[in-house]
Amino acid sequence: MDYKPQNVICQNCKTQFTIEPEDFNFYEKIKVPPPTFCPGCRMIKRMAFRDYRVLYRRKSNKTHDIIFSIIPQESLLKVWERDIWWSDEWDSLAYGKDYDFNKPFFLN
């Protein structure tokens, strides 16, 4: 079937999102209806299985893009996108500390 891109309003957050023709073909293939929630709201629903009580919409401390996290924006903890965290874009050794093997572990 020949589909055209369709703009839909999310039933949850009321933002507009687009369903592409390739998406319609996929939904038809797996025999499910097109989504009524935007990608962000669908992600929150998928993440709910982790049993976090609250998910916050916040800015990444690395790229300043909007992400979803269990850590609120007001926290002093730094939060990055998952893809950035697991990438080679940053040097994890920059956060390392020198270790003196002549001292007990907890004194280092």
PDB file of C-alpha atoms in Angstrom:
ATOM      1  CA  MET A   1       0.000   0.000   0.000  1.00  0.00           C
ATOM      2  CA  ASP A   2       1.236   3.514  -0.795  1.00  0.00           C
ATOM      3  CA  TYR A   3       1.294   5.691   2.335  1.00  0.00           C
ATOM      4  CA  LYS A   4       2.070   9.378   2.801  1.00  0.00           C
ATOM      5  CA  PRO A   5       3.711  10.941   5.885  1.00  0.00           C
ATOM      6  CA  GLN A   6       1.061  11.653   8.483  1.00  0.00           C
ATOM      7  CA  ASN A   7       1.236  14.249  11.259  1.00  0.00           C
ATOM      8  CA  VAL A   8      -0.362  13.020  14.478  1.00  0.00           C
ATOM      9  CA  ILE A   9      -0.975  14.684  17.855  1.00  0.00           C
ATOM     10  CA  CYS A  10       0.286  12.658  20.830  1.00  0.00           C
ATOM     11  CA  GLN A  11      -2.571  11.562  23.106  1.00  0.00           C
ATOM     12  CA  ASN A  12      -0.333  11.992  26.129  1.00  0.00           C
ATOM     13  CA  CYS A  13       1.729  15.198  25.782  1.00  0.00           C
ATOM     14  CA  LYS A  14      -0.211  16.793  22.882  1.00  0.00           C
ATOM     15  CA  THR A  15       2.897  17.407  20.733  1.00  0.00           C
ATOM     16  CA  GLN A  16       2.852  16.764  17.005  1.00  0.00           C
ATOM     17  CA  PHE A  17       4.920  13.937  15.523  1.00  0.00           C
ATOM     18  CA  THR A  18       5.200  12.419  12.048  1.00  0.00           C
ATOM     19  CA  ILE A  19       4.597   8.824  11.036  1.00  0.00           C
ATOM     20  CA  GLU A  20       6.601   8.063   7.888  1.00  0.00           C
ATOM     21  CA  PRO A  21       5.508   5.721   5.051  1.00  0.00           C
ATOM     22  CA  GLU A  22       8.176   3.169   6.059  1.00  0.00           C
ATOM     23  CA  ASP A  23       6.675   3.134   9.550  1.00  0.00           C
ATOM     24  CA  PHE A  24       3.209   2.356   8.186  1.00  0.00           C
ATOM     25  CA  ASN A  25       4.660  -0.529   6.163  1.00  0.00           C
ATOM     26  CA  PHE A  26       6.336  -1.899   9.291  1.00  0.00           C
ATOM     27  CA  TYR A  27       3.151  -1.617  11.382  1.00  0.00           C
ATOM     28  CA  GLU A  28       1.226  -3.398   8.640  1.00  0.00           C
ATOM     29  CA  LYS A  29       3.866  -6.142   8.489  1.00  0.00           C
ATOM     30  CA  ILE A  30       3.693  -6.861  12.231  1.00  0.00           C
ATOM     31  CA  LYS A  31      -0.089  -6.300  12.285  1.00  0.00           C
ATOM     32  CA  VAL A  32      -0.271  -3.475  14.820  1.00  0.00           C
ATOM     33  CA  PRO A  33      -2.057  -0.112  14.566  1.00  0.00           C
ATOM     34  CA  PRO A  34      -0.057   3.110  14.112  1.00  0.00           C
ATOM     35  CA  PRO A  35       1.084   4.741  17.360  1.00  0.00           C
ATOM     36  CA  THR A  36      -0.988   7.356  19.128  1.00  0.00           C
ATOM     37  CA  PHE A  37       1.850   8.421  21.458  1.00  0.00           C
ATOM     38  CA  CYS A  38       4.928  10.383  20.315  1.00  0.00           C
ATOM     39  CA  PRO A  39       8.362   8.661  20.341  1.00  0.00           C
ATOM     40  CA  GLY A  40       9.312  10.300  23.655  1.00  0.00           C
ATOM     41  CA  CYS A  41       6.139   9.183  25.432  1.00  0.00           C
ATOM     42  CA  ARG A  42       6.494   5.685  23.958  1.00  0.00           C
ATOM     43  CA  MET A  43      10.045   5.549  25.316  1.00  0.00           C
ATOM     44  CA  ILE A  44       8.812   6.515  28.786  1.00  0.00           C
ATOM     45  CA  LYS A  45       6.266   3.684  28.615  1.00  0.00           C
ATOM     46  CA  ARG A  46       9.001   1.229  27.579  1.00  0.00           C
ATOM     47  CA  MET A  47      11.275   2.416  30.373  1.00  0.00           C
ATOM     48  CA  ALA A  48       8.537   1.891  32.951  1.00  0.00           C
ATOM     49  CA  PHE A  49       9.492  -1.781  33.230  1.00  0.00           C
ATOM     50  CA  ARG A  50      12.573  -0.697  35.181  1.00  0.00           C
ATOM     51  CA  ASP A  51      10.235   0.265  38.028  1.00  0.00           C
ATOM     52  CA  TYR A  52      11.553   3.785  38.473  1.00  0.00           C
ATOM     53  CA  ARG A  53       8.928   5.852  40.195  1.00  0.00           C
ATOM     54  CA  VAL A  54       9.711   9.066  38.315  1.00  0.00           C
ATOM     55  CA  LEU A  55      11.353   9.922  35.011  1.00  0.00           C
ATOM     56  CA  TYR A  56      12.523  13.490  34.497  1.00  0.00           C
ATOM     57  CA  ARG A  57      12.841  15.401  31.265  1.00  0.00           C
ATOM     58  CA  ARG A  58      16.185  17.179  31.596  1.00  0.00           C
ATOM     59  CA  LYS A  59      19.186  18.446  29.656  1.00  0.00           C
ATOM     60  CA  SER A  60      22.234  16.293  29.112  1.00  0.00           C
ATOM     61  CA  ASN A  61      25.292  17.721  30.838  1.00  0.00           C
ATOM     62  CA  LYS A  62      27.413  16.779  27.817  1.00  0.00           C
ATOM     63  CA  THR A  63      25.390  17.865  24.755  1.00  0.00           C
ATOM     64  CA  HIS A  64      22.600  19.932  26.388  1.00  0.00           C
ATOM     65  CA  ASP A  65      20.002  17.931  24.420  1.00  0.00           C
ATOM     66  CA  ILE A  66      16.736  17.018  26.150  1.00  0.00           C
ATOM     67  CA  ILE A  67      16.825  13.466  27.569  1.00  0.00           C
ATOM     68  CA  PHE A  68      14.836  11.345  30.019  1.00  0.00           C
ATOM     69  CA  SER A  69      16.514  10.337  33.256  1.00  0.00           C
ATOM     70  CA  ILE A  70      15.828   9.140  36.783  1.00  0.00           C
ATOM     71  CA  ILE A  71      18.060  12.024  37.937  1.00  0.00           C
ATOM     72  CA  PRO A  72      16.343  15.455  38.156  1.00  0.00           C
ATOM     73  CA  GLN A  73      17.862  18.555  36.545  1.00  0.00           C
ATOM     74  CA  GLU A  74      18.466  20.127  39.975  1.00  0.00           C
ATOM     75  CA  SER A  75      20.812  17.290  40.993  1.00  0.00           C
ATOM     76  CA  LEU A  76      24.563  17.905  41.176  1.00  0.00           C
ATOM     77  CA  LEU A  77      25.131  14.590  39.394  1.00  0.00           C
ATOM     78  CA  LYS A  78      26.142  14.771  35.749  1.00  0.00           C
ATOM     79  CA  VAL A  79      23.907  12.900  33.320  1.00  0.00           C
ATOM     80  CA  TRP A  80      24.764  12.100  29.705  1.00  0.00           C
ATOM     81  CA  GLU A  81      22.916  10.343  26.920  1.00  0.00           C
ATOM     82  CA  ARG A  82      23.409   6.586  26.864  1.00  0.00           C
ATOM     83  CA  ASP A  83      25.001   6.677  23.400  1.00  0.00           C
ATOM     84  CA  ILE A  84      27.536   9.299  24.512  1.00  0.00           C
ATOM     85  CA  TRP A  85      28.336   7.395  27.718  1.00  0.00           C
ATOM     86  CA  TRP A  86      29.188   4.202  25.821  1.00  0.00           C
ATOM     87  CA  SER A  87      31.009   5.969  22.968  1.00  0.00           C
ATOM     88  CA  ASP A  88      34.658   6.886  22.551  1.00  0.00           C
ATOM     89  CA  GLU A  89      33.826  10.610  22.472  1.00  0.00           C
ATOM     90  CA  TRP A  90      35.197  11.102  25.983  1.00  0.00           C
ATOM     91  CA  ASP A  91      38.216   9.839  27.895  1.00  0.00           C
ATOM     92  CA  SER A  92      37.202   7.882  30.982  1.00  0.00           C
ATOM     93  CA  LEU A  93      40.794   8.057  32.242  1.00  0.00           C
ATOM     94  CA  ALA A  94      40.349  11.811  32.672  1.00  0.00           C
ATOM     95  CA  TYR A  95      38.266  10.966  35.757  1.00  0.00           C
ATOM     96  CA  GLY A  96      40.817   8.522  37.168  1.00  0.00           C
ATOM     97  CA  LYS A  97      42.931   9.084  40.265  1.00  0.00           C
ATOM     98  CA  ASP A  98      46.444   8.006  41.061  1.00  0.00           C
ATOM     99  CA  TYR A  99      46.566   4.932  43.268  1.00  0.00           C
ATOM    100  CA  ASP A 100      49.344   4.318  45.778  1.00  0.00           C
ATOM    101  CA  PHE A 101      49.774   0.567  46.231  1.00  0.00           C
ATOM    102  CA  ASN A 102      51.810   1.205  49.404  1.00  0.00           C
ATOM    103  CA  LYS A 103      48.718   2.605  51.195  1.00  0.00           C
ATOM    104  CA  PRO A 104      45.603   0.691  52.254  1.00  0.00           C
ATOM    105  CA  PHE A 105      42.784   0.783  49.699  1.00  0.00           C
ATOM    106  CA  PHE A 106      40.403   3.015  51.672  1.00  0.00           C
ATOM    107  CA  LEU A 107      43.107   5.617  52.379  1.00  0.00           C
ATOM    108  CA  ASN A 108      43.701   6.215  48.676  1.00  0.00           C
TER     109      ASN A 108
END
